[in-house]
Coordinates of C-alpha atoms and ligand atoms in Angstrom, one line a residue:
M1 CA 5.1 10.7 -13.1
K2 CA 3.0 9.7 -16.1
K3 CA 5.3 6.7 -16.9
K4 CA 5.2 5.4 -13.4
R5 CA 1.4 5.7 -13.4
N6 CA 1.2 3.8 -16.7
E7 CA 3.1 0.7 -15.2
Y8 CA 0.1 0.4 -12.7
I9 CA -2.6 1.1 -15.2
A10 CA -1.1 -1.6 -17.4
Q11 CA -2.0 -4.0 -14.7
F12 CA -5.6 -3.4 -15.2
Y13 CA -5.4 -4.7 -18.8
R14 CA -2.8 -7.4 -18.5
G15 CA -4.1 -10.6 -19.9
N16 CA -7.6 -8.8 -19.7
R17 CA -8.1 -7.4 -23.1
G18 CA -10.8 -9.8 -24.1
A19 CA -13.2 -9.0 -21.1
F20 CA -12.2 -5.2 -21.7
F21 CA -13.2 -5.1 -25.3
L22 CA -16.4 -7.0 -24.6
A23 CA -17.2 -4.3 -21.9
V24 CA -16.5 -1.5 -24.3
L25 CA -18.8 -3.2 -26.9
T26 CA -21.4 -3.3 -24.1
A27 CA -21.1 0.3 -23.4
L28 CA -21.5 1.2 -27.0
L29 CA -24.5 -1.1 -27.3
A30 CA -26.1 0.7 -24.3
T31 CA -26.2 3.7 -26.5
G32 CA -27.7 1.8 -29.2
L33 CA -30.2 0.7 -26.9
H34 CA -31.0 4.3 -25.8
L35 CA -31.4 5.5 -29.4
I36 CA -33.7 2.6 -30.4
I37 CA -36.0 3.1 -27.5
A38 CA -36.3 6.8 -28.5
R39 CA -37.0 5.7 -31.9
A40 CA -39.6 3.2 -30.9
L41 CA -41.4 5.7 -28.9
Q42 CA -41.5 8.1 -31.8
Q43 CA -42.9 5.5 -34.1
M44 CA -45.5 4.4 -31.6
I45 CA -46.7 7.9 -30.8
D46 CA -46.9 8.6 -34.5
G47 CA -48.7 5.5 -34.9
I48 CA -51.3 6.4 -32.3
S49 CA -51.6 9.9 -33.7
G50 CA -52.5 8.4 -37.1
V51 CA -49.4 10.1 -38.9
P52 CA -49.3 8.5 -42.4
G53 CA -46.6 5.8 -42.9
A54 CA -46.3 5.2 -39.1
P55 CA -46.7 1.5 -37.9
G56 CA -49.9 0.0 -37.0
L57 CA -50.5 -2.4 -33.9
A58 CA -48.3 -5.2 -35.4
G59 CA -45.6 -2.9 -36.2
M60 CA -45.7 -1.5 -32.7
A61 CA -45.4 -5.0 -31.2
G62 CA -42.4 -5.5 -33.4
W63 CA -40.8 -2.4 -31.9
I64 CA -41.5 -3.5 -28.5
G65 CA -40.0 -7.0 -29.1
A66 CA -37.0 -5.4 -30.7
V67 CA -36.4 -3.2 -27.6
L68 CA -36.9 -6.3 -25.3
V69 CA -34.4 -8.3 -27.3
L70 CA -31.7 -5.6 -27.2
I71 CA -32.1 -5.0 -23.5
L72 CA -31.6 -8.7 -22.9
L73 CA -28.6 -8.7 -25.2
V74 CA -27.0 -5.7 -23.7
K75 CA -27.5 -7.0 -20.1
A76 CA -26.1 -10.4 -20.9
L77 CA -23.0 -9.0 -22.5
E78 CA -22.6 -6.7 -19.5
Y79 CA -23.1 -9.7 -17.1
H80 CA -20.3 -11.5 -18.9
S81 CA -17.7 -8.8 -19.4
Q82 CA -17.6 -5.9 -16.8
P83 CA -17.6 -7.8 -13.6
R84 CA -14.8 -10.1 -14.8
F85 CA -12.9 -7.4 -16.2
I86 CA -13.0 -5.2 -13.0
Q87 CA -12.3 -8.3 -10.8
K88 CA -9.1 -9.2 -12.7
A89 CA -8.0 -5.6 -13.1
M90 CA -8.3 -4.9 -9.4
Q91 CA -6.6 -8.2 -8.4
Q92 CA -3.7 -7.5 -10.7
Y93 CA -3.4 -3.9 -9.6
K94 CA -3.3 -4.6 -5.9
E95 CA -0.9 -7.6 -6.3
Y96 CA 1.4 -5.5 -8.4
A97 CA 1.4 -2.7 -5.8
F98 CA 1.8 -5.0 -2.9
R99 CA 4.8 -6.8 -4.7
K100 CA 6.3 -3.3 -5.2
L101 CA 5.8 -2.6 -1.5
T102 CA 7.4 -5.9 -0.4
E103 CA 10.3 -5.3 -2.8
K104 CA 11.0 -1.9 -1.2
S105 CA 14.3 -1.6 0.7
L106 CA 14.2 -1.3 4.4
A107 CA 15.9 2.1 4.1
S108 CA 13.1 3.5 1.9
F109 CA 10.3 1.9 3.7
D110 CA 8.7 4.6 5.7
E111 CA 7.0 3.1 8.9
E112 CA 5.3 6.3 9.7
A113 CA 3.6 6.3 6.3
S114 CA 2.1 2.9 6.7
A115 CA -1.4 4.4 7.1
R116 CA -0.9 5.7 3.5
Y117 CA -0.4 2.2 2.3
L118 CA -3.5 1.0 4.3
A119 CA -5.6 3.7 2.6
A120 CA -4.0 2.9 -0.8
F121 CA -5.3 -0.6 -0.5
S122 CA -8.7 0.0 0.8
H123 CA -10.5 3.3 0.4
D124 CA -8.4 4.5 -2.5
A125 CA -8.7 1.1 -4.3
E126 CA -12.4 1.5 -4.0
T127 CA -12.4 4.9 -5.6
I128 CA -10.2 3.7 -8.3
E129 CA -12.5 0.9 -9.0
T130 CA -15.6 3.1 -9.4
G131 CA -14.0 6.3 -10.6
Y132 CA -11.7 4.6 -13.1
L133 CA -12.6 1.2 -14.0
E134 CA -16.5 1.6 -14.0
G135 CA -16.1 5.2 -14.8
Q136 CA -14.3 4.6 -18.1
F137 CA -17.3 2.5 -19.5
H138 CA -19.9 5.1 -18.2
L139 CA -17.8 7.8 -19.8
L140 CA -17.9 6.0 -23.0
T141 CA -21.7 5.4 -23.0
S142 CA -22.2 9.1 -22.1
A143 CA -19.8 10.2 -25.1
A144 CA -21.6 7.8 -27.4
D145 CA -25.1 8.9 -26.2
F146 CA -24.0 12.5 -27.0
I147 CA -22.8 12.0 -30.5
G148 CA -25.5 9.4 -31.4
A149 CA -28.4 11.6 -30.1
L150 CA -27.0 14.7 -31.8
V151 CA -26.7 12.8 -35.2
M152 CA -30.2 11.6 -34.9
M153 CA -31.6 14.9 -34.0
L154 CA -29.9 16.4 -37.0
L155 CA -31.4 13.7 -39.3
Y156 CA -34.9 14.4 -38.0
S157 CA -34.8 18.2 -38.2
P158 CA -31.6 20.4 -38.4
A159 CA -33.7 23.5 -37.5
M160 CA -35.0 22.1 -34.3
T161 CA -31.6 20.7 -33.4
G162 CA -30.2 24.3 -33.7
I163 CA -32.9 25.6 -31.4
S164 CA -32.3 22.8 -28.9
C165 CA -28.6 23.4 -28.8
A166 CA -29.1 26.9 -27.9
F167 CA -30.9 25.6 -24.8
F168 CA -28.1 23.2 -23.9
I169 CA -25.5 25.9 -23.3
L170 CA -27.2 26.4 -19.9
P171 CA -26.7 23.0 -18.4
A172 CA -23.1 22.5 -19.9
G173 CA -22.1 25.9 -18.1
V174 CA -23.5 24.8 -14.9
S175 CA -21.6 21.4 -14.8
L176 CA -18.3 23.0 -15.9
L177 CA -18.7 25.3 -13.0
M178 CA -19.3 22.8 -10.4
G179 CA -17.2 19.8 -11.5
K180 CA -13.9 21.4 -10.3
R181 CA -15.4 21.9 -6.8
I182 CA -16.4 18.3 -6.5
Q183 CA -13.0 17.2 -7.5
Q184 CA -11.4 19.3 -4.8
S185 CA -13.8 17.8 -2.2
E186 CA -13.1 14.3 -3.4
R187 CA -9.4 15.0 -2.6
R188 CA -10.2 16.4 0.8
V189 CA -12.2 13.2 1.7
S190 CA -9.2 11.1 0.7
Q191 CA -6.9 13.2 2.9
K192 CA -9.3 13.0 6.0
N193 CA -9.6 9.2 5.4
E194 CA -5.8 8.9 5.6
T195 CA -5.7 10.7 8.9
F196 CA -8.6 8.5 10.1
T197 CA -7.0 5.4 9.2
A198 CA -3.7 6.6 10.9
T199 CA -5.5 7.3 14.0
L200 CA -7.3 4.0 14.0
K201 CA -4.1 2.2 13.4
D202 CA -2.3 3.9 16.3
S203 CA -5.2 3.2 18.6
L204 CA -5.1 -0.5 17.7
G205 CA -1.4 -0.7 17.8
G206 CA -1.2 1.0 21.2
F207 CA -4.0 -0.9 22.7
S208 CA -2.1 -2.1 25.6
V209 CA -0.6 1.1 26.3
M210 CA -3.9 2.8 26.2
K211 CA -5.4 0.2 28.6
S212 CA -2.5 0.4 31.0
F213 CA -2.4 4.2 31.2
R214 CA -6.3 4.2 31.2
A215 CA -6.1 6.7 28.4
E216 CA -9.4 5.3 26.7
G217 CA -11.1 8.9 27.1
P218 CA -8.3 10.9 25.2
I219 CA -8.0 8.1 22.6
Q220 CA -11.8 8.2 22.1
A221 CA -11.6 12.0 21.7
L222 CA -8.8 11.6 19.2
F223 CA -10.8 9.0 17.2
A224 CA -14.0 11.2 17.4
G225 CA -12.0 14.1 16.1
S226 CA -10.6 12.4 13.0
N227 CA -13.9 10.6 12.4
R228 CA -15.8 13.8 12.6
A229 CA -13.4 15.5 10.2
M230 CA -13.8 12.7 7.6
E231 CA -17.5 12.5 7.8
Q232 CA -17.7 16.4 7.6
A233 CA -15.6 16.2 4.5
K234 CA -17.9 13.5 3.1
C235 CA -21.1 15.4 4.0
R236 CA -19.7 18.6 2.2
K237 CA -19.1 16.4 -0.9
R238 CA -22.5 15.0 -0.8
R239 CA -24.0 18.5 -0.4
Q240 CA -22.2 19.8 -3.3
V241 CA -23.3 16.7 -5.3
I242 CA -26.9 17.6 -4.4
A243 CA -26.4 21.3 -5.3
L244 CA -24.9 20.3 -8.6
G245 CA -27.8 17.9 -9.2
T246 CA -30.3 20.6 -8.5
L247 CA -28.8 23.3 -10.7
A248 CA -28.3 20.5 -13.3
S249 CA -31.9 19.3 -13.4
L250 CA -33.3 22.8 -13.4
A251 CA -31.1 23.6 -16.3
G252 CA -32.1 20.3 -17.9
V253 CA -35.8 20.9 -17.3
L254 CA -35.4 24.3 -18.8
A255 CA -33.6 22.8 -21.9
Q256 CA -36.2 20.2 -22.4
L257 CA -39.2 22.2 -22.0
G258 CA -37.5 24.8 -24.2
T259 CA -37.0 22.3 -26.9
F260 CA -40.6 21.2 -26.5
W261 CA -41.8 24.7 -26.8
A262 CA -39.6 25.4 -29.9
G263 CA -40.8 22.1 -31.4
A264 CA -44.4 23.2 -30.9
W265 CA -43.8 26.5 -32.6
L266 CA -42.2 24.8 -35.5
A267 CA -45.1 22.3 -35.7
F268 CA -47.6 25.1 -35.9
S269 CA -45.7 26.9 -38.5
G270 CA -46.0 23.8 -40.6
A271 CA -42.4 22.5 -40.6
G272 CA -43.5 18.8 -40.7
I273 CA -42.9 18.2 -37.1
T274 CA -45.1 15.2 -36.0
P275 CA -46.0 14.5 -32.3
G276 CA -43.6 11.6 -32.3
V277 CA -40.8 13.7 -33.5
L278 CA -41.5 16.1 -30.7
I279 CA -41.3 13.2 -28.3
I280 CA -38.1 11.9 -29.6
F281 CA -36.6 15.4 -29.4
I282 CA -37.4 15.6 -25.8
N283 CA -35.8 12.0 -25.3
L284 CA -32.8 12.7 -27.4
A285 CA -32.2 16.1 -25.7
A286 CA -31.9 14.2 -22.5
Y287 CA -29.2 12.2 -24.0
V288 CA -27.3 15.3 -25.2
I289 CA -27.7 17.2 -21.9
E290 CA -26.9 14.3 -19.6
P291 CA -23.4 13.8 -20.9
L292 CA -22.8 17.6 -20.8
Q293 CA -23.3 17.4 -17.0
V294 CA -21.9 13.9 -16.5
I295 CA -18.8 13.8 -18.6
P296 CA -17.1 16.6 -16.8
E297 CA -17.9 14.8 -13.5
R298 CA -16.7 11.5 -14.7
L299 CA -13.5 13.1 -16.1
A300 CA -12.9 14.6 -12.7
A301 CA -13.4 11.2 -11.1
L302 CA -11.1 9.7 -13.5
R303 CA -8.6 12.2 -12.9
A304 CA -9.0 11.9 -9.2
A305 CA -8.5 8.2 -9.5
E306 CA -5.3 8.7 -11.4
G307 CA -4.1 11.1 -8.7
L308 CA -4.6 8.2 -6.2
I309 CA -2.7 5.9 -8.5
D310 CA 0.1 8.6 -8.7
K311 CA 0.1 8.8 -4.9
L312 CA 0.7 5.1 -4.5
A313 CA 3.3 5.0 -7.3
D314 CA 5.0 7.8 -5.5
A315 CA 4.9 6.1 -2.3
L316 CA 6.1 2.9 -3.7
E317 CA 9.0 4.4 -5.8
E318 CA 12.3 3.2 -5.1
P319 CA 15.2 5.5 -5.3
E320 CA 17.5 4.4 -8.0
R321 CA 19.8 1.8 -6.6
Q322 CA 23.2 0.6 -7.9
P323 CA 23.1 -3.2 -8.2
G324 CA 26.3 -3.3 -6.1
A325 CA 28.8 -6.0 -6.0
P326 CA 27.8 -9.3 -4.2
L327 CA 29.5 -10.2 -1.0
P328 CA 31.1 -13.6 -0.8
D329 CA 28.9 -16.5 0.2
T330 CA 31.0 -17.4 3.1
L331 CA 32.7 -15.0 5.3
R332 CA 36.3 -16.0 5.6
Q333 CA 38.3 -13.3 7.4
G334 CA 35.6 -11.3 9.1
I335 CA 34.3 -7.7 9.4
E336 CA 36.4 -4.7 9.8
L337 CA 35.5 -1.1 10.8
R338 CA 38.1 1.6 9.9
N339 CA 37.6 4.9 11.6
V340 CA 33.8 4.8 11.1
S341 CA 31.7 8.0 12.0
F342 CA 28.1 8.6 11.5
A343 CA 25.6 11.3 12.5
Y344 CA 21.8 11.0 12.1
K345 CA 20.3 13.5 9.7
G346 CA 19.9 16.9 11.2
E347 CA 22.0 16.0 14.3
T348 CA 25.2 17.9 14.9
R349 CA 26.7 15.4 17.4
P350 CA 27.7 12.1 15.8
A351 CA 26.2 8.9 17.0
L352 CA 29.4 7.2 16.3
A353 CA 32.8 8.7 16.1
G354 CA 36.1 7.2 14.8
I355 CA 35.2 3.6 15.5
S356 CA 37.9 1.2 14.4
A357 CA 37.3 -2.7 15.3
R358 CA 37.8 -6.2 14.0
F359 CA 35.4 -9.1 14.2
A360 CA 37.2 -12.3 13.2
A361 CA 34.9 -14.8 11.2
G362 CA 33.4 -17.3 13.4
G363 CA 34.1 -15.3 16.6
C364 CA 31.8 -14.1 19.2
Y365 CA 31.9 -10.4 20.3
A366 CA 29.9 -8.5 22.9
V367 CA 29.2 -4.7 22.5
V368 CA 28.4 -3.0 25.8
G369 CA 27.9 0.6 26.9
G370 CA 25.3 2.9 28.5
S371 CA 22.0 3.6 27.0
G372 CA 22.5 6.1 23.9
S373 CA 26.2 5.1 23.5
G374 CA 25.6 4.0 19.9
K375 CA 25.2 0.3 20.1
S376 CA 22.2 -0.1 18.0
T377 CA 23.6 2.5 15.6
L378 CA 26.7 0.3 15.2
L379 CA 24.5 -2.7 14.3
G380 CA 22.4 -0.6 12.0
L381 CA 25.4 0.4 10.0
L382 CA 26.6 -3.2 9.8
T383 CA 23.2 -4.1 8.2
A384 CA 23.5 -1.1 5.9
S385 CA 20.3 0.5 7.1
R386 CA 22.3 3.7 6.9
R387 CA 25.0 4.1 4.2
D388 CA 25.9 7.8 4.8
Y389 CA 28.7 7.0 7.2
S390 CA 32.4 8.1 6.8
G391 CA 35.2 5.6 7.1
E392 CA 35.0 2.0 6.0
I393 CA 33.1 -1.1 6.8
L394 CA 34.6 -4.1 5.3
Y395 CA 33.2 -7.6 4.9
D396 CA 36.0 -9.7 3.9
G397 CA 37.9 -6.6 2.7
Q398 CA 34.8 -5.6 0.5
E399 CA 33.4 -2.1 1.3
L400 CA 29.7 -2.3 2.4
K401 CA 28.6 0.9 0.6
T402 CA 29.3 -0.6 -2.8
A403 CA 27.9 -4.2 -1.9
S404 CA 24.5 -5.4 -3.0
I405 CA 21.9 -5.4 -0.2
E406 CA 20.5 -8.7 -1.3
S407 CA 23.9 -10.4 -0.6
L408 CA 24.2 -8.6 2.7
Y409 CA 20.8 -10.0 3.8
D410 CA 21.9 -13.4 2.6
L411 CA 25.0 -13.2 4.9
V412 CA 23.7 -11.4 8.0
G413 CA 20.9 -12.1 10.3
L414 CA 19.6 -9.5 12.7
I415 CA 17.6 -10.3 16.0
Q416 CA 16.1 -7.6 17.9
Q417 CA 14.2 -7.4 21.2
D418 CA 10.7 -7.3 19.2
V419 CA 10.3 -10.6 17.4
F420 CA 7.7 -10.4 14.7
L421 CA 5.6 -13.6 14.5
F422 CA 2.8 -14.4 12.1
D423 CA -0.3 -16.0 13.4
A424 CA 0.9 -19.3 11.9
S425 CA 2.5 -22.6 13.0
I426 CA 5.9 -22.6 14.7
R427 CA 7.2 -24.2 11.7
D428 CA 6.0 -21.6 9.2
N429 CA 7.3 -19.0 11.7
I430 CA 10.7 -20.5 11.5
T431 CA 10.8 -21.2 7.8
L432 CA 8.8 -18.0 6.9
F433 CA 6.8 -20.0 4.7
R434 CA 9.5 -21.3 2.5
D435 CA 10.7 -24.9 1.8
F436 CA 13.6 -26.4 3.6
P437 CA 14.8 -29.9 3.9
P438 CA 13.3 -31.3 7.2
E439 CA 16.8 -32.3 8.6
Q440 CA 17.8 -28.6 8.3
V441 CA 14.8 -27.3 10.1
E442 CA 15.5 -29.9 12.8
Q443 CA 19.0 -28.7 13.2
A444 CA 17.9 -25.1 13.5
I445 CA 15.4 -26.1 16.0
R446 CA 17.9 -28.0 18.1
Q447 CA 20.6 -25.2 17.9
A448 CA 18.1 -22.6 18.8
G449 CA 17.3 -24.5 21.9
L450 CA 13.7 -25.0 20.7
A451 CA 13.6 -28.8 20.8
P452 CA 11.9 -29.1 24.2
L453 CA 9.1 -26.8 23.1
I454 CA 8.7 -28.6 19.9
A455 CA 8.7 -31.9 21.7
A456 CA 5.8 -30.6 24.0
R457 CA 3.6 -28.9 21.4
G458 CA 4.7 -30.1 18.0
T459 CA 5.7 -28.0 14.9
A460 CA 2.1 -27.2 13.9
Y461 CA 1.4 -25.3 17.2
R462 CA 0.0 -21.9 16.3
C463 CA 2.0 -19.0 17.7
G464 CA -1.1 -16.7 18.0
E465 CA -1.3 -13.0 16.9
N466 CA 1.9 -11.3 17.6
G467 CA 3.2 -14.6 19.2
R468 CA 0.9 -14.5 22.0
G469 CA 1.0 -18.2 22.4
L470 CA 4.7 -18.2 23.0
S471 CA 6.8 -16.9 26.0
G472 CA 9.3 -14.1 25.4
G473 CA 12.2 -16.5 25.4
E474 CA 10.6 -19.0 23.1
Q475 CA 9.8 -16.2 20.7
Q476 CA 13.5 -15.2 20.8
R477 CA 14.5 -18.8 20.1
V478 CA 12.1 -18.8 17.0
A479 CA 14.0 -15.7 15.7
I480 CA 17.3 -17.5 16.3
A481 CA 16.2 -20.6 14.6
R482 CA 15.1 -18.4 11.6
S483 CA 18.4 -16.8 11.2
L484 CA 20.1 -20.2 11.6
L485 CA 17.9 -21.9 9.0
K486 CA 18.7 -19.0 6.6
R487 CA 22.2 -19.9 7.2
S488 CA 23.3 -16.5 8.2
Q489 CA 27.0 -16.4 8.6
V490 CA 26.8 -13.3 10.8
L491 CA 24.4 -13.0 13.5
L492 CA 23.7 -9.5 15.0
V493 CA 21.8 -9.5 18.2
D494 CA 20.5 -6.2 19.6
E495 CA 19.4 -6.5 23.3
A496 CA 17.3 -9.5 22.3
T497 CA 17.1 -10.9 25.7
A498 CA 16.6 -7.5 27.5
A499 CA 13.0 -8.3 28.1
L500 CA 13.5 -11.7 29.4
D501 CA 14.0 -12.9 33.1
P502 CA 17.8 -13.3 33.9
A503 CA 17.6 -17.0 33.8
T504 CA 15.9 -17.3 30.4
A505 CA 18.1 -14.5 29.1
R506 CA 21.2 -16.4 30.1
Q507 CA 19.9 -19.7 28.5
V508 CA 19.0 -17.8 25.3
T509 CA 22.4 -16.0 25.1
L510 CA 24.2 -19.4 25.8
S511 CA 22.4 -21.0 22.9
I512 CA 23.9 -18.2 20.8
L513 CA 27.3 -18.4 22.2
E514 CA 27.4 -22.1 21.4
L515 CA 26.7 -21.6 17.6
A516 CA 30.0 -22.6 16.2
G517 CA 31.3 -21.2 12.9
I518 CA 29.0 -18.2 13.0
T519 CA 30.3 -14.7 13.5
R520 CA 28.2 -13.3 16.3
I521 CA 28.0 -9.6 17.6
L522 CA 25.8 -9.3 20.7
V523 CA 24.8 -5.9 21.9
T524 CA 23.9 -6.3 25.6
H525 CA 23.7 -4.2 28.6
R526 CA 23.5 -7.3 30.9
L527 CA 27.0 -7.7 32.2
D528 CA 27.2 -11.4 32.9
E529 CA 30.5 -12.6 33.7
T530 CA 30.4 -16.1 32.6
L531 CA 28.9 -15.1 29.3
L532 CA 31.2 -12.2 28.7
R533 CA 34.2 -14.5 29.4
R534 CA 33.2 -16.7 26.6
C535 CA 33.3 -13.9 24.1
D536 CA 36.4 -13.4 21.9
G537 CA 36.1 -9.8 22.3
I538 CA 34.3 -7.0 24.1
L539 CA 33.8 -3.5 22.8
A540 CA 32.9 -0.9 25.3
L541 CA 31.1 2.1 23.8
K542 CA 30.8 5.4 25.5
D543 CA 29.1 8.4 23.9
G544 CA 29.6 7.1 20.3
R545 CA 33.3 6.4 20.9
L546 CA 35.0 3.2 21.4
A547 CA 36.3 3.7 24.9
E548 CA 38.0 0.2 25.2
S549 CA 38.2 -3.1 23.5
G550 CA 39.6 -6.4 24.5
T551 CA 38.9 -9.8 26.2
F552 CA 37.2 -9.8 29.6
D553 CA 40.2 -10.4 31.4
Q554 CA 42.3 -7.7 29.7
L555 CA 39.6 -5.1 30.3
M556 CA 39.2 -6.0 34.0
N557 CA 43.0 -5.8 34.5
A558 CA 43.1 -2.5 32.6
K559 CA 40.7 -1.1 35.4
G560 CA 39.3 1.5 32.8
Y561 CA 35.9 2.2 31.5
F562 CA 34.6 -1.4 31.3
Y563 CA 35.9 -2.1 34.6
S564 CA 33.8 0.7 36.2
L565 CA 30.9 -0.4 34.2
F566 CA 31.1 -4.0 35.2
T567 CA 31.7 -3.3 39.0
V568 CA 28.8 -0.8 39.1
A569 CA 26.4 -3.6 37.6
Q570 CA 27.5 -6.0 40.1
Ligands
LIG601 P1 22.1 2.5 22.1 O1 21.6 1.5 21.3 O2 23.5 2.3 22.6 O3 21.2 2.8 23.3 P2 21.7 4.2 19.9 O4 22.5 3.7 18.9 O5 20.3 3.9 19.7 O6 22.1 3.9 21.3 O7 21.6 5.8 19.8 C1 22.8 6.5 19.9 C2 22.5 8.0 19.7 O8 21.8 8.3 18.5 C3 21.6 8.4 20.8 O9 21.9 9.7 21.2 C4 20.2 8.5 20.2 O10 19.5 9.4 20.6 C5 20.6 8.8 18.7 N1 19.6 8.3 17.8 C6 19.3 7.0 17.7 N2 18.4 6.7 16.7 C7 18.3 8.0 16.1 C8 17.5 8.4 15.1 N3 16.7 7.6 14.3 N4 17.5 9.8 14.7 C9 18.3 10.5 15.5 N5 19.0 10.2 16.5 C10 19.0 8.9 17.0
LIG602 MG1 19.9 0.2 21.4

């Protein structure tokens, strides 16, 4: 746990030590400033009271000048150190976390938890900024104030320091008592914020669903609920801060006035306490009392920030992965399934049972079957999104379970019904912002059947948010071009054309069927004779079992399950 967190904390300080040490120096000089102001006041008051040896008017002016210079110095140092340190620290921290996030494997990325990631990069990051990065310098100043003021008080009068300390016990107790509570409240606010972000994200993601079902009312109520819960949690925290503040100032005033009273008593009993010393004790007492209240609070904030870092580190942790043997660059024989069975976690009925099949390299295959027959599950196993299957899945004779995921992704391209498009140019959506030789891009565009669109709109045409600027068929073609450009040797297509009109669907499928040299497996529930005839093989799934397989003619002649599927569809 701690080790993981340290990797993230290291990001704050990477290449940032200079600014950090300068900020530390600033924090310590701030204490110096506090003490010098106290001392200046003492000298001036003693001067006014005519205490022998105290400075005259010129000396007082000197003190004022010294204080002004020091203030300017501390602030100038702060200006040049803290903001820069925090900027670089936060930048590096978020970039590191985001890199970890993008490096997560598909299998371990939890789509449901994406609200947690959103919170981590927004609200939590802010808490870390104030609680940890700024907090550490405040903490340092407070600690230095406490020690410095105590030492200075001892130098002035040990007796009075002793009496003052007796009064400090009160505020210290109060802050210890309340600090824990505030920490709990802070954690509750973070939780509520997570729920709130999740609600907001769902509402935005499901906007069209909400509109078409006219569910604005219930969604508003949902939003109001989590919004209220979050604001209530924040209100509770604010109240606790005020309550703590009240108790703390009461205790603080009592301690200060107590010190004053004790000082007056010592002065009357002739212990050499001048008015200036009395004043400096009041001042210094504040620097001893405040840290007693503030340090536990700041430590709690620091710990809360560390908790948030831990939370993010946990979410981004990748289960130990074996590197795996790389799959060959080019698929020569093909893919083979030997008696593959698979059940989803917690399900008793297998989604796939005893599947054996062969997909020759460069061939084109169709997988058909009713809804829920296991077609998508089959493609999922071929892309190693689940590895807890029994039996064997062999790419050129190499078992997928022991293969490296990266080499599989190099080999295989998956095209699904939902195409994700960035709000960027068609070109960037095809290349996914990587560099390719122009002739390769052009070839991919041609093969995917995108040439007419590009001719009309140009490669710089923006696809719009979620690809709104393109039709469904064009989006699918962009997805195909992407996979082709990536030089995928295997193209797995899961109902990619299901949402398209029959004519467009047929054209897109034809483009796929015409791709020579690429092993293609098309999951489809559209039983189009001309297209199916062009496939080298058809697999008909039924309730997770391979009911039949063969060419179109073979299956039609067999008059079995595929035959009945096909005739019903016509
Ligand atoms: P198809 O793509 O042929 O419609 P699927 O492969 O998606 O079918 O689903 C096969 C079976 O597995 C179905 O009974 C479905 O309910 C079940 N299933 C699919 N995905 C999951 C999942 N993530 N968890 C549990 N069961 C699932
Ligand atoms: Mg499916």
